[in-house]
Amino acid sequence: MRILGIESSSLVAGVALVTDGILTAEYTVNYKKTHSQTLLPMLDEVSRLLELDLHTIDGIAVSAGPGSFTGLRIGSATAKGLGLALKKPLFAVPTVEALAYNLWGSSALICPIMDARRSQVYTGLYYAEEELQTEKEPCAMDMHELISELNARGERTVFLGDGVPVYESLIRRELTVAYSFAPPQSSRQRAASVAALGELYMKQGRMVTAADFKPEYLRKPQAEREREGIEL
């Protein structure tokens, strides 16, 4: 089984291939370039190095949101285009679920946080000591409210995601439970985790056609919210 993973929900751009439970390639760039400049060249390089015929993959796992509107659209367009051209199914992997999967084996409550601006984060709560369990579905919420919820739960918590550097001082100031921050190799989105979850989804039959796939933004784009007078 070969699953291609595509990650583009944030500044991180990534492509990975998982083959029968083995990570055979991963290409990650966390730099200020648009994903339209990076994803296809990265895919071409991985295919070249592995001598990979993309027609031999079994499906395409894509980070489905939440995250950057532009990034998600580029990743979605790339995955849909490949899926249609190759006639392969897609696996829609929630961004924060894939982030939590980075910390497989952790005994702590896993709390991914992605900066959503104006004191809000995209988040969810997970356990992953033996299997990935969702305690809180992906959502957008106020960071102060999230900290209050974590204090009420009273569990040791590990944070990861691009929201950590933004809200680290707030966490240190207001969180009363034991906590830690994930190390650099696990702290950002990884196409490897997206691909690995895609392989799991395929075994579970959780697939969509390329034509039907749509990213999950959780919030409307900023320009649309401004037109409607919604608080940013």
PDB file of C-alpha atoms in Angstrom:
ATOM      1  CA  MET A   1       0.000   0.000   0.000  1.00  0.00           C
ATOM      2  CA  ARG A   2       1.397   3.385  -1.022  1.00  0.00           C
ATOM      3  CA  ILE A   3      -0.096   6.597   0.330  1.00  0.00           C
ATOM      4  CA  LEU A   4       1.080  10.029  -0.760  1.00  0.00           C
ATOM      5  CA  GLY A   5       0.749  12.757   1.872  1.00  0.00           C
ATOM      6  CA  ILE A   6       0.410  16.473   1.159  1.00  0.00           C
ATOM      7  CA  GLU A   7       0.686  19.159   3.863  1.00  0.00           C
ATOM      8  CA  SER A   8       0.040  22.842   3.126  1.00  0.00           C
ATOM      9  CA  SER A   9      -2.143  24.150   5.955  1.00  0.00           C
ATOM     10  CA  SER A  10       0.437  26.603   7.322  1.00  0.00           C
ATOM     11  CA  LEU A  11       3.850  28.027   6.474  1.00  0.00           C
ATOM     12  CA  VAL A  12       5.066  24.422   6.330  1.00  0.00           C
ATOM     13  CA  ALA A  13       4.905  22.699   2.957  1.00  0.00           C
ATOM     14  CA  GLY A  14       5.437  18.966   2.874  1.00  0.00           C
ATOM     15  CA  VAL A  15       5.204  15.870   0.713  1.00  0.00           C
ATOM     16  CA  ALA A  16       5.661  12.324   2.010  1.00  0.00           C
ATOM     17  CA  LEU A  17       5.183   8.723   0.952  1.00  0.00           C
ATOM     18  CA  VAL A  18       4.249   5.880   3.304  1.00  0.00           C
ATOM     19  CA  THR A  19       4.658   2.394   1.845  1.00  0.00           C
ATOM     20  CA  ASP A  20       3.204  -0.559   3.761  1.00  0.00           C
ATOM     21  CA  GLY A  21       3.640   1.177   7.092  1.00  0.00           C
ATOM     22  CA  ILE A  22       7.130   2.510   6.332  1.00  0.00           C
ATOM     23  CA  LEU A  23       7.961   6.169   5.758  1.00  0.00           C
ATOM     24  CA  THR A  24       9.903   5.954   2.503  1.00  0.00           C
ATOM     25  CA  ALA A  25      10.256   9.685   1.818  1.00  0.00           C
ATOM     26  CA  GLU A  26       9.489  13.056   3.359  1.00  0.00           C
ATOM     27  CA  TYR A  27      10.309  16.514   2.030  1.00  0.00           C
ATOM     28  CA  THR A  28       9.505  19.434   4.326  1.00  0.00           C
ATOM     29  CA  VAL A  29      10.135  23.150   3.932  1.00  0.00           C
ATOM     30  CA  ASN A  30       9.218  25.726   6.559  1.00  0.00           C
ATOM     31  CA  TYR A  31      10.083  28.933   4.761  1.00  0.00           C
ATOM     32  CA  LYS A  32       8.400  32.031   3.360  1.00  0.00           C
ATOM     33  CA  LYS A  33       7.601  30.729  -0.094  1.00  0.00           C
ATOM     34  CA  THR A  34       4.136  30.139  -1.468  1.00  0.00           C
ATOM     35  CA  HIS A  35       3.067  26.527  -1.640  1.00  0.00           C
ATOM     36  CA  SER A  36       2.430  26.964  -5.354  1.00  0.00           C
ATOM     37  CA  GLN A  37       6.216  27.389  -5.649  1.00  0.00           C
ATOM     38  CA  THR A  38       7.135  24.402  -3.499  1.00  0.00           C
ATOM     39  CA  LEU A  39       4.652  21.517  -3.538  1.00  0.00           C
ATOM     40  CA  LEU A  40       4.981  20.317  -7.132  1.00  0.00           C
ATOM     41  CA  PRO A  41       8.801  20.655  -7.242  1.00  0.00           C
ATOM     42  CA  MET A  42       8.961  18.724  -3.971  1.00  0.00           C
ATOM     43  CA  LEU A  43       6.707  16.020  -5.368  1.00  0.00           C
ATOM     44  CA  ASP A  44       8.813  15.817  -8.518  1.00  0.00           C
ATOM     45  CA  GLU A  45      12.002  15.454  -6.451  1.00  0.00           C
ATOM     46  CA  VAL A  46      10.545  12.714  -4.246  1.00  0.00           C
ATOM     47  CA  SER A  47       9.277  10.856  -7.317  1.00  0.00           C
ATOM     48  CA  ARG A  48      12.682  11.155  -8.988  1.00  0.00           C
ATOM     49  CA  LEU A  49      14.649   9.953  -5.971  1.00  0.00           C
ATOM     50  CA  LEU A  50      12.343   6.997  -5.386  1.00  0.00           C
ATOM     51  CA  GLU A  51      11.908   6.267  -9.106  1.00  0.00           C
ATOM     52  CA  LEU A  52       8.221   6.428  -8.271  1.00  0.00           C
ATOM     53  CA  ASP A  53       5.475   6.066 -10.861  1.00  0.00           C
ATOM     54  CA  LEU A  54       2.617   8.040  -9.318  1.00  0.00           C
ATOM     55  CA  HIS A  55       0.140   5.689 -10.999  1.00  0.00           C
ATOM     56  CA  THR A  56       1.272   3.019  -8.505  1.00  0.00           C
ATOM     57  CA  ILE A  57       0.115   4.902  -5.400  1.00  0.00           C
ATOM     58  CA  ASP A  58      -3.136   3.775  -3.784  1.00  0.00           C
ATOM     59  CA  GLY A  59      -4.381   7.138  -2.596  1.00  0.00           C
ATOM     60  CA  ILE A  60      -3.585  10.717  -1.627  1.00  0.00           C
ATOM     61  CA  ALA A  61      -3.880  11.989   1.941  1.00  0.00           C
ATOM     62  CA  VAL A  62      -4.187  15.733   2.236  1.00  0.00           C
ATOM     63  CA  SER A  63      -4.262  18.069   5.209  1.00  0.00           C
ATOM     64  CA  ALA A  64      -7.890  19.170   5.063  1.00  0.00           C
ATOM     65  CA  GLY A  65      -7.899  22.066   7.507  1.00  0.00           C
ATOM     66  CA  PRO A  66      -8.217  24.123   9.513  1.00  0.00           C
ATOM     67  CA  GLY A  67      -5.369  26.416   8.603  1.00  0.00           C
ATOM     68  CA  SER A  68      -4.291  29.054   6.135  1.00  0.00           C
ATOM     69  CA  PHE A  69      -7.016  29.653   3.538  1.00  0.00           C
ATOM     70  CA  THR A  70      -4.477  30.110   0.757  1.00  0.00           C
ATOM     71  CA  GLY A  71      -2.376  27.150   1.818  1.00  0.00           C
ATOM     72  CA  LEU A  72      -5.371  24.837   2.105  1.00  0.00           C
ATOM     73  CA  ARG A  73      -6.652  25.877  -1.309  1.00  0.00           C
ATOM     74  CA  ILE A  74      -3.299  25.187  -2.951  1.00  0.00           C
ATOM     75  CA  GLY A  75      -2.973  21.810  -1.239  1.00  0.00           C
ATOM     76  CA  SER A  76      -6.554  20.955  -2.089  1.00  0.00           C
ATOM     77  CA  ALA A  77      -6.105  21.898  -5.748  1.00  0.00           C
ATOM     78  CA  THR A  78      -2.895  19.856  -5.939  1.00  0.00           C
ATOM     79  CA  ALA A  79      -4.465  16.776  -4.348  1.00  0.00           C
ATOM     80  CA  LYS A  80      -7.660  17.034  -6.393  1.00  0.00           C
ATOM     81  CA  GLY A  81      -5.727  17.481  -9.624  1.00  0.00           C
ATOM     82  CA  LEU A  82      -3.557  14.451  -8.895  1.00  0.00           C
ATOM     83  CA  GLY A  83      -6.539  12.397  -7.776  1.00  0.00           C
ATOM     84  CA  LEU A  84      -8.488  13.156 -10.929  1.00  0.00           C
ATOM     85  CA  ALA A  85      -5.524  12.598 -13.230  1.00  0.00           C
ATOM     86  CA  LEU A  86      -4.437   9.368 -11.546  1.00  0.00           C
ATOM     87  CA  LYS A  87      -7.981   8.203 -10.706  1.00  0.00           C
ATOM     88  CA  LYS A  88      -7.053   7.737  -7.040  1.00  0.00           C
ATOM     89  CA  PRO A  89      -9.110   8.347  -3.865  1.00  0.00           C
ATOM     90  CA  LEU A  90      -8.370  11.127  -1.408  1.00  0.00           C
ATOM     91  CA  PHE A  91      -8.199  10.986   2.384  1.00  0.00           C
ATOM     92  CA  ALA A  92      -9.191  14.192   4.188  1.00  0.00           C
ATOM     93  CA  VAL A  93      -7.006  14.414   7.318  1.00  0.00           C
ATOM     94  CA  PRO A  94      -7.858  17.126   9.873  1.00  0.00           C
ATOM     95  CA  THR A  95      -4.801  19.330  10.366  1.00  0.00           C
ATOM     96  CA  VAL A  96      -4.826  19.283  14.160  1.00  0.00           C
ATOM     97  CA  GLU A  97      -5.368  15.503  14.185  1.00  0.00           C
ATOM     98  CA  ALA A  98      -2.259  15.039  12.055  1.00  0.00           C
ATOM     99  CA  LEU A  99      -0.362  17.371  14.390  1.00  0.00           C
ATOM    100  CA  ALA A 100      -1.407  15.272  17.381  1.00  0.00           C
ATOM    101  CA  TYR A 101      -0.247  12.139  15.537  1.00  0.00           C
ATOM    102  CA  ASN A 102       3.291  13.595  15.608  1.00  0.00           C
ATOM    103  CA  LEU A 103       3.315  12.769  19.330  1.00  0.00           C
ATOM    104  CA  TRP A 104       2.214   9.141  19.099  1.00  0.00           C
ATOM    105  CA  GLY A 105       3.060   7.343  22.332  1.00  0.00           C
ATOM    106  CA  SER A 106       2.754  10.402  24.575  1.00  0.00           C
ATOM    107  CA  SER A 107       0.976   9.777  27.872  1.00  0.00           C
ATOM    108  CA  ALA A 108      -0.041  13.439  28.158  1.00  0.00           C
ATOM    109  CA  LEU A 109      -3.113  15.178  26.806  1.00  0.00           C
ATOM    110  CA  ILE A 110      -2.060  16.523  23.390  1.00  0.00           C
ATOM    111  CA  CYS A 111      -3.142  20.054  22.519  1.00  0.00           C
ATOM    112  CA  PRO A 112      -2.234  21.310  19.020  1.00  0.00           C
ATOM    113  CA  ILE A 113      -2.633  25.067  18.652  1.00  0.00           C
ATOM    114  CA  MET A 114      -2.494  26.937  15.364  1.00  0.00           C
ATOM    115  CA  ASP A 115      -2.545  30.718  15.462  1.00  0.00           C
ATOM    116  CA  ALA A 116      -5.882  31.991  14.103  1.00  0.00           C
ATOM    117  CA  ARG A 117      -5.207  35.645  15.047  1.00  0.00           C
ATOM    118  CA  ARG A 118      -7.030  37.950  17.480  1.00  0.00           C
ATOM    119  CA  SER A 119      -6.332  35.669  20.493  1.00  0.00           C
ATOM    120  CA  GLN A 120      -7.923  32.694  18.767  1.00  0.00           C
ATOM    121  CA  VAL A 121      -6.430  29.329  17.876  1.00  0.00           C
ATOM    122  CA  TYR A 122      -7.426  26.314  15.849  1.00  0.00           C
ATOM    123  CA  THR A 123      -7.198  23.432  18.259  1.00  0.00           C
ATOM    124  CA  GLY A 124      -8.423  20.040  19.416  1.00  0.00           C
ATOM    125  CA  LEU A 125      -7.569  17.667  22.259  1.00  0.00           C
ATOM    126  CA  TYR A 126      -6.191  14.162  21.784  1.00  0.00           C
ATOM    127  CA  TYR A 127      -4.719  11.108  23.459  1.00  0.00           C
ATOM    128  CA  ALA A 128      -2.226   9.037  21.493  1.00  0.00           C
ATOM    129  CA  GLU A 129      -0.565   6.680  23.975  1.00  0.00           C
ATOM    130  CA  GLU A 130      -1.910   3.498  22.353  1.00  0.00           C
ATOM    131  CA  GLU A 131      -4.267   4.773  19.663  1.00  0.00           C
ATOM    132  CA  LEU A 132      -5.331   8.212  18.523  1.00  0.00           C
ATOM    133  CA  GLN A 133      -8.404   9.274  20.486  1.00  0.00           C
ATOM    134  CA  THR A 134     -10.219  12.555  19.939  1.00  0.00           C
ATOM    135  CA  GLU A 135     -11.247  14.283  23.170  1.00  0.00           C
ATOM    136  CA  LYS A 136     -12.211  17.576  21.528  1.00  0.00           C
ATOM    137  CA  GLU A 137     -13.070  17.944  17.856  1.00  0.00           C
ATOM    138  CA  PRO A 138     -11.161  20.513  15.779  1.00  0.00           C
ATOM    139  CA  CYS A 139     -12.489  24.003  16.422  1.00  0.00           C
ATOM    140  CA  ALA A 140     -11.591  27.678  16.581  1.00  0.00           C
ATOM    141  CA  MET A 141     -11.661  29.159  20.065  1.00  0.00           C
ATOM    142  CA  ASP A 142     -10.286  31.904  22.273  1.00  0.00           C
ATOM    143  CA  MET A 143      -6.924  31.004  23.792  1.00  0.00           C
ATOM    144  CA  HIS A 144      -7.962  32.222  27.239  1.00  0.00           C
ATOM    145  CA  GLU A 145     -11.007  29.924  27.104  1.00  0.00           C
ATOM    146  CA  LEU A 146      -8.824  27.005  26.020  1.00  0.00           C
ATOM    147  CA  ILE A 147      -6.482  27.552  28.961  1.00  0.00           C
ATOM    148  CA  SER A 148      -9.472  27.692  31.340  1.00  0.00           C
ATOM    149  CA  GLU A 149     -10.744  24.409  29.911  1.00  0.00           C
ATOM    150  CA  LEU A 150      -7.344  22.763  30.331  1.00  0.00           C
ATOM    151  CA  ASN A 151      -7.078  24.010  33.910  1.00  0.00           C
ATOM    152  CA  ALA A 152     -10.506  22.539  34.639  1.00  0.00           C
ATOM    153  CA  ARG A 153      -9.471  19.172  33.164  1.00  0.00           C
ATOM    154  CA  GLY A 154      -6.430  19.087  35.430  1.00  0.00           C
ATOM    155  CA  GLU A 155      -4.333  16.874  33.142  1.00  0.00           C
ATOM    156  CA  ARG A 156      -0.699  17.117  32.117  1.00  0.00           C
ATOM    157  CA  THR A 157      -0.706  18.695  28.660  1.00  0.00           C
ATOM    158  CA  VAL A 158       1.771  18.925  25.803  1.00  0.00           C
ATOM    159  CA  PHE A 159       1.447  21.752  23.274  1.00  0.00           C
ATOM    160  CA  LEU A 160       2.604  21.911  19.675  1.00  0.00           C
ATOM    161  CA  GLY A 161       1.898  23.947  16.561  1.00  0.00           C
ATOM    162  CA  ASP A 162       2.664  27.432  15.276  1.00  0.00           C
ATOM    163  CA  GLY A 163       0.516  28.898  18.040  1.00  0.00           C
ATOM    164  CA  VAL A 164       3.112  27.939  20.664  1.00  0.00           C
ATOM    165  CA  PRO A 165       5.545  30.829  20.048  1.00  0.00           C
ATOM    166  CA  VAL A 166       2.599  33.228  19.846  1.00  0.00           C
ATOM    167  CA  TYR A 167       0.946  32.122  23.102  1.00  0.00           C
ATOM    168  CA  GLU A 168       3.813  30.594  25.088  1.00  0.00           C
ATOM    169  CA  SER A 169       4.010  33.512  27.516  1.00  0.00           C
ATOM    170  CA  LEU A 170       0.235  33.374  28.081  1.00  0.00           C
ATOM    171  CA  ILE A 171       0.395  29.620  28.709  1.00  0.00           C
ATOM    172  CA  ARG A 172       3.235  30.048  31.199  1.00  0.00           C
ATOM    173  CA  ARG A 173       1.327  32.822  32.955  1.00  0.00           C
ATOM    174  CA  GLU A 174      -2.189  31.328  33.145  1.00  0.00           C
ATOM    175  CA  LEU A 175      -1.932  27.530  32.915  1.00  0.00           C
ATOM    176  CA  THR A 176      -1.971  25.853  36.328  1.00  0.00           C
ATOM    177  CA  VAL A 177      -1.568  22.203  35.271  1.00  0.00           C
ATOM    178  CA  ALA A 178       1.716  20.513  34.352  1.00  0.00           C
ATOM    179  CA  TYR A 179       2.650  21.156  30.731  1.00  0.00           C
ATOM    180  CA  SER A 180       5.432  20.928  28.182  1.00  0.00           C
ATOM    181  CA  PHE A 181       6.135  21.955  24.599  1.00  0.00           C
ATOM    182  CA  ALA A 182       6.950  19.520  21.800  1.00  0.00           C
ATOM    183  CA  PRO A 183      10.544  19.515  20.467  1.00  0.00           C
ATOM    184  CA  PRO A 184      11.322  21.005  17.019  1.00  0.00           C
ATOM    185  CA  GLN A 185      11.099  17.743  15.045  1.00  0.00           C
ATOM    186  CA  SER A 186       7.520  17.219  16.272  1.00  0.00           C
ATOM    187  CA  SER A 187       6.211  20.735  16.729  1.00  0.00           C
ATOM    188  CA  ARG A 188       4.952  21.559  13.230  1.00  0.00           C
ATOM    189  CA  GLN A 189       2.790  19.965  10.569  1.00  0.00           C
ATOM    190  CA  ARG A 190       4.336  16.936   8.854  1.00  0.00           C
ATOM    191  CA  ALA A 191       3.271  15.335   5.604  1.00  0.00           C
ATOM    192  CA  ALA A 192       4.509  12.039   7.093  1.00  0.00           C
ATOM    193  CA  SER A 193       1.767  12.135   9.732  1.00  0.00           C
ATOM    194  CA  VAL A 194      -0.804  13.037   7.083  1.00  0.00           C
ATOM    195  CA  ALA A 195       0.297  10.093   4.922  1.00  0.00           C
ATOM    196  CA  ALA A 196       0.377   7.693   7.893  1.00  0.00           C
ATOM    197  CA  LEU A 197      -3.158   8.673   8.879  1.00  0.00           C
ATOM    198  CA  GLY A 198      -4.159   8.339   5.233  1.00  0.00           C
ATOM    199  CA  GLU A 199      -2.985   4.730   5.307  1.00  0.00           C
ATOM    200  CA  LEU A 200      -5.072   4.158   8.441  1.00  0.00           C
ATOM    201  CA  TYR A 201      -8.087   5.861   6.851  1.00  0.00           C
ATOM    202  CA  MET A 202      -7.786   3.633   3.781  1.00  0.00           C
ATOM    203  CA  LYS A 203      -7.927   0.516   5.950  1.00  0.00           C
ATOM    204  CA  GLN A 204     -11.031   1.979   7.604  1.00  0.00           C
ATOM    205  CA  GLY A 205     -12.651   2.871   4.274  1.00  0.00           C
ATOM    206  CA  ARG A 206     -12.645   6.604   5.058  1.00  0.00           C
ATOM    207  CA  MET A 207     -12.029   7.968   1.580  1.00  0.00           C
ATOM    208  CA  VAL A 208     -13.581  10.528  -0.738  1.00  0.00           C
ATOM    209  CA  THR A 209     -13.385  11.045  -4.461  1.00  0.00           C
ATOM    210  CA  ALA A 210     -11.160  13.804  -5.776  1.00  0.00           C
ATOM    211  CA  ALA A 211     -14.238  15.531  -7.173  1.00  0.00           C
ATOM    212  CA  ASP A 212     -16.020  15.526  -3.791  1.00  0.00           C
ATOM    213  CA  PHE A 213     -13.119  16.594  -1.573  1.00  0.00           C
ATOM    214  CA  LYS A 214     -13.386  20.008   0.073  1.00  0.00           C
ATOM    215  CA  PRO A 215     -11.120  21.543   2.738  1.00  0.00           C
ATOM    216  CA  GLU A 216     -12.580  22.399   6.155  1.00  0.00           C
ATOM    217  CA  TYR A 217     -11.792  26.022   6.959  1.00  0.00           C
ATOM    218  CA  LEU A 218     -13.851  26.263  10.209  1.00  0.00           C
ATOM    219  CA  ARG A 219     -14.072  30.027   9.669  1.00  0.00           C
ATOM    220  CA  LYS A 220     -14.911  32.218   6.712  1.00  0.00           C
ATOM    221  CA  PRO A 221     -12.038  34.054   4.973  1.00  0.00           C
ATOM    222  CA  GLN A 222     -11.077  37.379   6.570  1.00  0.00           C
ATOM    223  CA  ALA A 223     -12.286  39.456   3.615  1.00  0.00           C
ATOM    224  CA  GLU A 224     -15.681  37.770   3.723  1.00  0.00           C
ATOM    225  CA  ARG A 225     -15.980  38.255   7.485  1.00  0.00           C
ATOM    226  CA  GLU A 226     -15.078  41.932   7.096  1.00  0.00           C
ATOM    227  CA  ARG A 227     -17.809  42.370   4.481  1.00  0.00           C
ATOM    228  CA  GLU A 228     -20.330  40.802   6.831  1.00  0.00           C
ATOM    229  CA  GLY A 229     -19.134  42.827   9.827  1.00  0.00           C
ATOM    230  CA  ILE A 230     -18.142  39.713  11.771  1.00  0.00           C
ATOM    231  CA  GLU A 231     -15.664  40.133  14.591  1.00  0.00           C
ATOM    232  CA  LEU A 232     -12.248  38.951  13.390  1.00  0.00           C
TER     233      LEU A 232
END
